Short mmCIF file of C-alpha atoms in Angstrom, two decimals:
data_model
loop_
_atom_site.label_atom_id
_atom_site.label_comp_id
_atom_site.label_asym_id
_atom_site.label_seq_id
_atom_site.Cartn_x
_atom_site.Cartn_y
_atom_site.Cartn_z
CA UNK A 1 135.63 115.48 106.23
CA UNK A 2 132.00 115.47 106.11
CA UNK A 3 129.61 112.54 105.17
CA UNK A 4 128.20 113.14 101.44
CA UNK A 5 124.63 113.89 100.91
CA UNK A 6 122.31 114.23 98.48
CA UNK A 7 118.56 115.47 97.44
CA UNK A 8 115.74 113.84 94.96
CA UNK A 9 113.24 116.72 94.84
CA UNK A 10 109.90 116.26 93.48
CA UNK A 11 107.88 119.46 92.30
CA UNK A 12 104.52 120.08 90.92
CA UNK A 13 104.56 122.61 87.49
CA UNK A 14 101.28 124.83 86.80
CA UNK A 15 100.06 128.32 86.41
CA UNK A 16 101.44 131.26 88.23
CA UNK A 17 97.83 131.18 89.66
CA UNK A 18 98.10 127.92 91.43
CA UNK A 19 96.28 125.48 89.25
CA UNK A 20 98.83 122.20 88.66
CA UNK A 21 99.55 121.32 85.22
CA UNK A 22 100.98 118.03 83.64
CA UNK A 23 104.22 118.55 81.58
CA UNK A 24 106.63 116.24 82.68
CA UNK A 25 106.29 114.29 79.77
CA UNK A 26 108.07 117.89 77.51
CA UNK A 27 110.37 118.47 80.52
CA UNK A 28 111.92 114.99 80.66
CA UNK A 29 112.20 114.96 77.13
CA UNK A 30 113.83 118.02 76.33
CA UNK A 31 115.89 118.51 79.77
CA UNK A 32 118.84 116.61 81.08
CA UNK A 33 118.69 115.66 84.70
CA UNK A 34 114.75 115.27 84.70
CA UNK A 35 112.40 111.95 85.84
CA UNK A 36 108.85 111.27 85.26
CA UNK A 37 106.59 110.28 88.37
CA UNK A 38 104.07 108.47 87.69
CA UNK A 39 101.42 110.82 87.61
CA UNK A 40 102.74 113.81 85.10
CA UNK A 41 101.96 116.84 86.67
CA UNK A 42 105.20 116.65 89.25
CA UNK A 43 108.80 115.90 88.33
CA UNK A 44 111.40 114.77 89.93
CA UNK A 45 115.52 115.92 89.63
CA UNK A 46 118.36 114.51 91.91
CA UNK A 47 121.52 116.28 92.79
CA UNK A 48 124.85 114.31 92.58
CA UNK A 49 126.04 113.56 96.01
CA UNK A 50 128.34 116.26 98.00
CA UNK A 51 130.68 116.87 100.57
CA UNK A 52 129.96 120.68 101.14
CA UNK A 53 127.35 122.33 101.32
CA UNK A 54 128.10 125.52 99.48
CA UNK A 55 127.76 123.08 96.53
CA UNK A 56 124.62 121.56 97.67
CA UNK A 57 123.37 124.81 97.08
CA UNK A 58 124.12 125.43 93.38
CA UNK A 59 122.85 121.92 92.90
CA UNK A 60 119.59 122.92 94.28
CA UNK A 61 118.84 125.98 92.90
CA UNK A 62 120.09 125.24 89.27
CA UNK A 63 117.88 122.38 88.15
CA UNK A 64 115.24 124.74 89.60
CA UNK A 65 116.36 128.02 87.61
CA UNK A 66 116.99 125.74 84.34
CA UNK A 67 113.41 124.76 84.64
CA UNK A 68 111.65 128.10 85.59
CA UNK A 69 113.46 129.04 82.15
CA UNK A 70 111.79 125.99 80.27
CA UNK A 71 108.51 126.89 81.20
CA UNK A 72 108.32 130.20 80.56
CA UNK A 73 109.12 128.81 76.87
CA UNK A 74 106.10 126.30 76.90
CA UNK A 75 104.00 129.35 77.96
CA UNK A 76 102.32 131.00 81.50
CA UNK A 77 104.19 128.08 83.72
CA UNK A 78 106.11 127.85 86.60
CA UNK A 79 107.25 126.06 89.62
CA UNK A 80 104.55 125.44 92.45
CA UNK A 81 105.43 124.87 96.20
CA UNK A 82 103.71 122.96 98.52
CA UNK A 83 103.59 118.66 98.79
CA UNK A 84 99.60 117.94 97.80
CA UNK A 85 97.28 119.34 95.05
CA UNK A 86 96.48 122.80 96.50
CA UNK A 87 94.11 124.31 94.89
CA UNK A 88 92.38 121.26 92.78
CA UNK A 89 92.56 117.73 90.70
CA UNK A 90 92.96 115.67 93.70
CA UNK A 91 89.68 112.97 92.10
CA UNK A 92 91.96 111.92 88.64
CA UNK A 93 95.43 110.34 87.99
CA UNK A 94 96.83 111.78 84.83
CA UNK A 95 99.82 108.93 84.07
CA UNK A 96 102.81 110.19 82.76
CA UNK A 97 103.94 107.02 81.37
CA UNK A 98 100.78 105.30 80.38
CA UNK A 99 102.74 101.79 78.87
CA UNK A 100 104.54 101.37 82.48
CA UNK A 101 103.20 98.42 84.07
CA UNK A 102 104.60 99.58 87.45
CA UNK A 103 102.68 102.64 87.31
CA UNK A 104 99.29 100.83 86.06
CA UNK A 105 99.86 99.01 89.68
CA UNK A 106 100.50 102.19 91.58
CA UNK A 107 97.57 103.69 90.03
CA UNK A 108 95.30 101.23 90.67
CA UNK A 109 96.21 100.40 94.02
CA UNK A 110 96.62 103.92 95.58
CA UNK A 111 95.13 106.23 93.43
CA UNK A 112 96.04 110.13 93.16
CA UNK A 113 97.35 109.85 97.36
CA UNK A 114 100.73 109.09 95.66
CA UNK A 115 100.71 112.44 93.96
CA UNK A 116 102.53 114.45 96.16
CA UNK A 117 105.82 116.63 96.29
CA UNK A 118 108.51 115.80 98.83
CA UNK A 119 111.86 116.09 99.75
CA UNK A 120 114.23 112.91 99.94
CA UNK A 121 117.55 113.65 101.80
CA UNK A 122 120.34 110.97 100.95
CA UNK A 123 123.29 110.74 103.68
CA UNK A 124 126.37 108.34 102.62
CA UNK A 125 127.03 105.83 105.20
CA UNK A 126 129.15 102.88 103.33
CA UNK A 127 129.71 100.25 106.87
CA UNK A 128 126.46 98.33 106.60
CA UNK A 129 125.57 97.86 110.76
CA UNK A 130 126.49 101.28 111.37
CA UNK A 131 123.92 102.80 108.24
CA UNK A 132 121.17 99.86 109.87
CA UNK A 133 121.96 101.81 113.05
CA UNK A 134 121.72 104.75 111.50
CA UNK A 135 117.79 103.74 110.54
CA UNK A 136 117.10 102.77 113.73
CA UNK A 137 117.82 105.86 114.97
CA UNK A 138 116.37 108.47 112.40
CA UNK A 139 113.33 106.20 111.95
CA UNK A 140 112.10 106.88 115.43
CA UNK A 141 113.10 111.16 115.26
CA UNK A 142 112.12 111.26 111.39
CA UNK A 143 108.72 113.04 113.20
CA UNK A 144 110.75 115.87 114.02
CA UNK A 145 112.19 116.30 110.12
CA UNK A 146 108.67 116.35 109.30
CA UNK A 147 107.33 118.87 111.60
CA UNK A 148 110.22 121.18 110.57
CA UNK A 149 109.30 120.34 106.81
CA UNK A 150 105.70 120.35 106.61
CA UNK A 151 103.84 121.92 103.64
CA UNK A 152 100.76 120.65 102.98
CA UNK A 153 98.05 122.18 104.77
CA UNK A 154 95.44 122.30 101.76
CA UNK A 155 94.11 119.82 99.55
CA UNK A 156 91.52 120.73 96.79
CA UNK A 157 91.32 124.18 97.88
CA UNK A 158 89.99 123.50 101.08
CA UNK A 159 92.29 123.31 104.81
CA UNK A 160 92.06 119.82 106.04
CA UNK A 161 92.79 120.21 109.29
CA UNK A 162 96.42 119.08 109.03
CA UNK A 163 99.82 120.61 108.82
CA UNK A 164 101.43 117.50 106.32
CA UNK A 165 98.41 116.18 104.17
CA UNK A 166 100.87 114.37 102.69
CA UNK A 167 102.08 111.85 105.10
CA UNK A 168 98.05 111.61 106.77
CA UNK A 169 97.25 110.30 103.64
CA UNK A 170 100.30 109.12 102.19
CA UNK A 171 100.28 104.92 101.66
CA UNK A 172 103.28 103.59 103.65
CA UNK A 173 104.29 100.08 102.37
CA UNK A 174 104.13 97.72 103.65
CA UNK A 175 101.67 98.65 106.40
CA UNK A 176 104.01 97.79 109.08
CA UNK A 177 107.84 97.70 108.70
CA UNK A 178 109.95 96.92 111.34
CA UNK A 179 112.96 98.59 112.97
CA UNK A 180 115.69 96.49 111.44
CA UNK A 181 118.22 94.75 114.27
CA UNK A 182 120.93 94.25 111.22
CA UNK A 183 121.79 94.11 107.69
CA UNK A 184 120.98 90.55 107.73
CA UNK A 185 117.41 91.04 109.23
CA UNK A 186 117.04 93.95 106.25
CA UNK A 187 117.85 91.31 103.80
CA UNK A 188 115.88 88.85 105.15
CA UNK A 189 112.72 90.85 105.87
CA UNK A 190 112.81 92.34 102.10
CA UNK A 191 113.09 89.15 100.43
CA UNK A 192 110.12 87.67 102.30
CA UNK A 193 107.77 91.15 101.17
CA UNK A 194 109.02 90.47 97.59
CA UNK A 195 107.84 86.59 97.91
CA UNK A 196 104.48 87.69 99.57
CA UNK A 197 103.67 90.42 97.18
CA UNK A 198 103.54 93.16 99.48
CA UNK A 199 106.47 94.72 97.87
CA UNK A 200 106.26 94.74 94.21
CA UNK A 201 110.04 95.47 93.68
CA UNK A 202 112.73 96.93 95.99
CA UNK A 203 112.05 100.07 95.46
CA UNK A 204 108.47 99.61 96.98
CA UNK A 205 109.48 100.25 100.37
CA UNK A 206 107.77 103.76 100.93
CA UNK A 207 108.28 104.25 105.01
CA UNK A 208 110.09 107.62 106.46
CA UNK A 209 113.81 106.36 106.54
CA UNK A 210 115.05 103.63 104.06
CA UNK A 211 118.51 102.10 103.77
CA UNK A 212 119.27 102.62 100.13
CA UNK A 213 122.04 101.36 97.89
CA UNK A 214 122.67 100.51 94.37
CA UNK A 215 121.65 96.56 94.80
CA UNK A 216 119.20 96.65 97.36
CA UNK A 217 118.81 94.81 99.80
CA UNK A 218 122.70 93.63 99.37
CA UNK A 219 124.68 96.50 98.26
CA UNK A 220 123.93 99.37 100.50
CA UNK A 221 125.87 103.09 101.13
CA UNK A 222 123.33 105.30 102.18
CA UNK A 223 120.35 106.54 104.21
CA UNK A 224 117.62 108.03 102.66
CA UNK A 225 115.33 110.08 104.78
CA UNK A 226 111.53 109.77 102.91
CA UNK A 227 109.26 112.19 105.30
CA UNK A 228 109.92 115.77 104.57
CA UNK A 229 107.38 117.57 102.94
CA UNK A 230 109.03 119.76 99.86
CA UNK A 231 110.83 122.58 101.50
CA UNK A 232 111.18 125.03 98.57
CA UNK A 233 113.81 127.37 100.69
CA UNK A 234 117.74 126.17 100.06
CA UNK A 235 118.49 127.67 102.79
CA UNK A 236 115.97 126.27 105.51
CA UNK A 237 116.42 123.06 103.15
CA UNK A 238 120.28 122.81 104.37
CA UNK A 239 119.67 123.43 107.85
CA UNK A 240 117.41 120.37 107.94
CA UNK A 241 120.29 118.57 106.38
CA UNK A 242 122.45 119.70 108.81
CA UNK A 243 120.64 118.79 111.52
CA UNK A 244 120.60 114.86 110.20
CA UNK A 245 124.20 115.32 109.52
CA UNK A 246 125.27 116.68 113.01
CA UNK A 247 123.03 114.10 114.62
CA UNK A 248 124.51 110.95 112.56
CA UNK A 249 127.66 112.50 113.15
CA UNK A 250 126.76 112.43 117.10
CA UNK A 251 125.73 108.78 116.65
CA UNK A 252 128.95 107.68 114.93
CA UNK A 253 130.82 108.31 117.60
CA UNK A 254 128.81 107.07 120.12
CA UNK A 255 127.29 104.05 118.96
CA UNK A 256 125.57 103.97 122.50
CA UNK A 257 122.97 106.26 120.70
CA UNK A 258 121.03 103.35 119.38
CA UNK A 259 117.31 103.45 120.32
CA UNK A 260 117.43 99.25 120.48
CA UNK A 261 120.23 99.89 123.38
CA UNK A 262 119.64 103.49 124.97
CA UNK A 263 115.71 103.08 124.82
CA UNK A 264 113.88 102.53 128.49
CA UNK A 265 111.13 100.82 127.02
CA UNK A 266 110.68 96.75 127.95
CA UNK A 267 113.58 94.68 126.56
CA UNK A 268 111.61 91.92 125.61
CA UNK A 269 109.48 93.62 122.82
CA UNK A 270 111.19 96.82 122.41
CA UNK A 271 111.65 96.90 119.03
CA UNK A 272 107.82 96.33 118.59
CA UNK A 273 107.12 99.35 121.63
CA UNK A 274 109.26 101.92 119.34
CA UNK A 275 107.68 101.01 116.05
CA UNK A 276 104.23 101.98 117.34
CA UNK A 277 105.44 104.94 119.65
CA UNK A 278 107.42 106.26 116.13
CA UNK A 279 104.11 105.39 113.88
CA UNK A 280 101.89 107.28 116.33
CA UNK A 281 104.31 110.27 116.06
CA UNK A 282 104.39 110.45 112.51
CA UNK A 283 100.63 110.99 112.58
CA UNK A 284 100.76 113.57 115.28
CA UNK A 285 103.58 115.66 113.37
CA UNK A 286 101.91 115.35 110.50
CA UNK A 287 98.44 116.76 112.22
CA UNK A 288 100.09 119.57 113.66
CA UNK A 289 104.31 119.76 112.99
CA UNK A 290 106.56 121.96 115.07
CA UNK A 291 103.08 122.12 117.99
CA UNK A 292 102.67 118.37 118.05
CA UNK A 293 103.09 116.50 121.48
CA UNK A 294 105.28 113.32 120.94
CA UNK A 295 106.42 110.62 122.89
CA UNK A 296 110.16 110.53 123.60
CA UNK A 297 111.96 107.74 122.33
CA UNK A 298 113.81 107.03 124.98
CA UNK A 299 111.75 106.61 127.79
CA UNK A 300 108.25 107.62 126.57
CA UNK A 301 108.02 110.70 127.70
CA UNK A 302 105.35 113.27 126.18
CA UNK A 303 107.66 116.16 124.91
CA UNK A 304 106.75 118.76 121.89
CA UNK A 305 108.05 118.70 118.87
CA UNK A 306 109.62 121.88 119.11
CA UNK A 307 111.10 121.50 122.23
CA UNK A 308 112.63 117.58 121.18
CA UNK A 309 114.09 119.56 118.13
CA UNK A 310 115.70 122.75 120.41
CA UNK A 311 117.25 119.84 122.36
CA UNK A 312 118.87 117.99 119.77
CA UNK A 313 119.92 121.19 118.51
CA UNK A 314 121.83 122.06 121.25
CA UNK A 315 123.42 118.81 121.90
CA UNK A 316 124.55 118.35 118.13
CA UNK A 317 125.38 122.28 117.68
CA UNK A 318 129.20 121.38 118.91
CA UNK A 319 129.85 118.57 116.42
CA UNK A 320 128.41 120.54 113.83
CA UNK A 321 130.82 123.84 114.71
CA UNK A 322 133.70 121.10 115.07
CA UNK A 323 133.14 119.80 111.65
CA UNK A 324 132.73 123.31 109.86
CA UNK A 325 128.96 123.29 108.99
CA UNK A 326 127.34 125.42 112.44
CA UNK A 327 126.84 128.31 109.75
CA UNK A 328 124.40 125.95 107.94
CA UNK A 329 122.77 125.04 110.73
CA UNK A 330 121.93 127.90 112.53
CA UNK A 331 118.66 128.43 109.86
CA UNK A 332 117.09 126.20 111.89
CA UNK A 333 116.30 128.59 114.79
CA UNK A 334 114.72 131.25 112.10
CA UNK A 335 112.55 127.54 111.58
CA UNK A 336 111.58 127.21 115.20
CA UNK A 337 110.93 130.94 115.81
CA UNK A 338 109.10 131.69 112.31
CA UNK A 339 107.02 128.30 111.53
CA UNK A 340 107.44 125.86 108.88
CA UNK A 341 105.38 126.82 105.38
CA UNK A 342 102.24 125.20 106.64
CA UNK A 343 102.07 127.34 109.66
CA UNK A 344 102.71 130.82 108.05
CA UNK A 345 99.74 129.72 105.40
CA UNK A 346 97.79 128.97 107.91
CA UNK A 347 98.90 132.24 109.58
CA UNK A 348 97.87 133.82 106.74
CA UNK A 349 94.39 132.16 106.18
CA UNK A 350 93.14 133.22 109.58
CA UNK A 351 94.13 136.75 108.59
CA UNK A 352 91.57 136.65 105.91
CA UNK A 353 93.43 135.63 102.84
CA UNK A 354 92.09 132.63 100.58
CA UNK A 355 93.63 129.29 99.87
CA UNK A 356 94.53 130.54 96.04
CA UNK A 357 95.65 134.02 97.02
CA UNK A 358 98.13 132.21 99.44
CA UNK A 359 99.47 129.55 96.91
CA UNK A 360 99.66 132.87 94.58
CA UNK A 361 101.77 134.60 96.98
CA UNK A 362 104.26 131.69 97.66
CA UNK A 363 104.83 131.19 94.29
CA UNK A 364 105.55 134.45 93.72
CA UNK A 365 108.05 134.36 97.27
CA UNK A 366 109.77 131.32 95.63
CA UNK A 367 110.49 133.06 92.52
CA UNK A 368 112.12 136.07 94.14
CA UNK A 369 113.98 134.13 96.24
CA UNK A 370 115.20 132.50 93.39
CA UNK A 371 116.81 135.71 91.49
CA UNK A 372 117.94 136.54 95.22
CA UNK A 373 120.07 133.04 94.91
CA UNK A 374 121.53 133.81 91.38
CA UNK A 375 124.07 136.02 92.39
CA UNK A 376 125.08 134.21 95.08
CA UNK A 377 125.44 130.76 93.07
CA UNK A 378 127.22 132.41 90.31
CA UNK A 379 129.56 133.54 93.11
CA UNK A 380 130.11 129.79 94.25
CA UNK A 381 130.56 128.75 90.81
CA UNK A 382 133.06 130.78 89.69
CA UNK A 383 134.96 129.88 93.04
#
């Protein structure tokens, strides 16, 4: 049996030129399946939760192929890759909801840094101290699912120096949130940011790894991982999932993996110690992904990304062949060896190519890929 999982994917729709377009407003209207974000030029679709992956894939890549259909009808639209404003419109919000009071706050507080495209990866985990123990531990790696994910290397047309533009600018709220100790200190903790204001529901908890849950704080069954850039590949998609999976999956049955109990760091304030090791991370993945230098969780060691990631691979590669799901895995090497999206754009840039004519090219890559997919999914739907 393996643990269920699930995606919320948020994409930007435009031109096959680059330029990002607002039409969530006609999408969520006239397709099932669809959300609005607040600003309307991305939108949002969630699979159901699975078991396997083979059906993780269709439920990717069918929302995706429904809408590439739509927007063809509306006119010269299609999907856009990447997790910021490429090419231009980063200095105006354009709401997609206009009489939502909650997005009047989130446009006035943060502006057009919220408008960005990620990835949201949802694991099931129903026992509530072993899904705050899952937190604990994917909060202080969730660096490495970032450098493996990033895709946001331009901003307005213009390289800005960082691999995830996205989380550098991205505003975490609250500004600092702990690594929780239990369910009880989750509980606790989010009813005191709701009475200060500093959450403005329970959903306004934007940080790397949430619990999640359809009462939150009380009802809980899942973790939801927040910092991957959008990874527009199933396929390299998966393998990211598989990694989390293979690693909870390692932590389940050794509980012992906890960073509050296997961390070196001082006793006395090591819950503090890991928060800002882990924040300081985030911002270093996000500068420069797979080439990063972290510091190890578990003793503060300075380690590359890269290199952290090849070592959880290998230690999580047996559980994930025990369980049935090594094949899906195994993308993650191409990953390591190839460079996430941000580093083959770059790649590309210093061979001579412009931001646009990059942006072009990967939306025409994601296409293809696309009708590549087809066959394949009607193949797994039929089965």
């Amino acid at each position: 049996m393996l643990l269920s999982k699930g995606f919320e994917v948020e994409m930007y729709t435009g031109t096959p030129q680059g330029r990002v377009v607002g039409l969530s407003d006609r999408i969520v209207a006239d397709l099932d399946g669809f959300v609005r974000e607040p600003d309307s030029r991305n939108v949002e679709y969630t699979t159901a939760p699975f078991c396997r992956y083979e059906r993780l894939l269709c439920a990717l890549v069918r929302p995706r192929v429904e809408l590439r259909e739509y927007l063809k009808n509306l006119g010269d639209y299609t999907v856009i890759p990447g997790s910021t404003l490429p090419l231009e419109g980063s200095d105006r919000f354009y709401r997609s909801d206009p009489n939502n009071p909650y997005h009047d706050y989130i446009e006035q507080t943060y502006g057009t840094t919220v408008v960005t495209a990620s990835i949201h990866i949802n694991i099931g985990i129903s026992d509530l101290e072993q899904l705050m123990r899952a937190c604990r531990l994917i909060r202080v790696e969730a660096p490495l699912y970032l450098a493996l994910s990033a895709s946001s290397p331009f901003l307005n047309g213009q390289i800005t120096g960082n691999h995830s533009t996205r989380w550098r600018m991205f505003p975490k709220t609250p500004a600092h949130v702990p690594l929780f100790e239990s369910h009880r200190h989750f509980v606790q903790w989010t009813e005191a940011q709701l009475v200060l204001g500093t959450m403005q529901n329970v959903r306004h908890l934007w940080s790397s790894v949430r619990p999640n849950g359809d009462r939150r704080p009380y009802n809980l069954n899942r973790l939801e991982l927040r910092i991957c850039d959008l990874v527009t590949d199933p396929i390299s998609l998966l393998a990211i999932t598989a990694l989390l999976e293979a690693r909870l999956w390692q932590l389940l049955n050794d509980p012992g993996l906890d960073p509050l109990e296997m961390s070196q760091l001082p006793a006395g304030n090591r819950a503090e110690e890991l928060v800002v090791l882990t924040d300081a991370n985030e911002q270093a993945a996000a500068h420069q992904s797979l080439d990063a230098q972290l510091r190890h969780w578990q003793d503060g060691r300075p380690i590359l990304a890269r290199d952290w990631i090849e070592e959880i691979y290998q230690e999580v590669w047996p559980v994930a062949k025990k369980r049935g799901f090594s094949c899906f895995l195994s993308p993650l090497k191409k990953i390591l060896r190839e460079g996430n999206s941000a580093q083959q754009w770059l790649k590309m840039h210093s061979g001579g190519l412009d931001c646009q004519s990059i942006i072009t090219q990967a939306i025409q890559s994601m296409a293809e890929q696309e009708r590549d997919l087809e066959d394949k999914l009607c193949q797994l739907l039929a089965a």
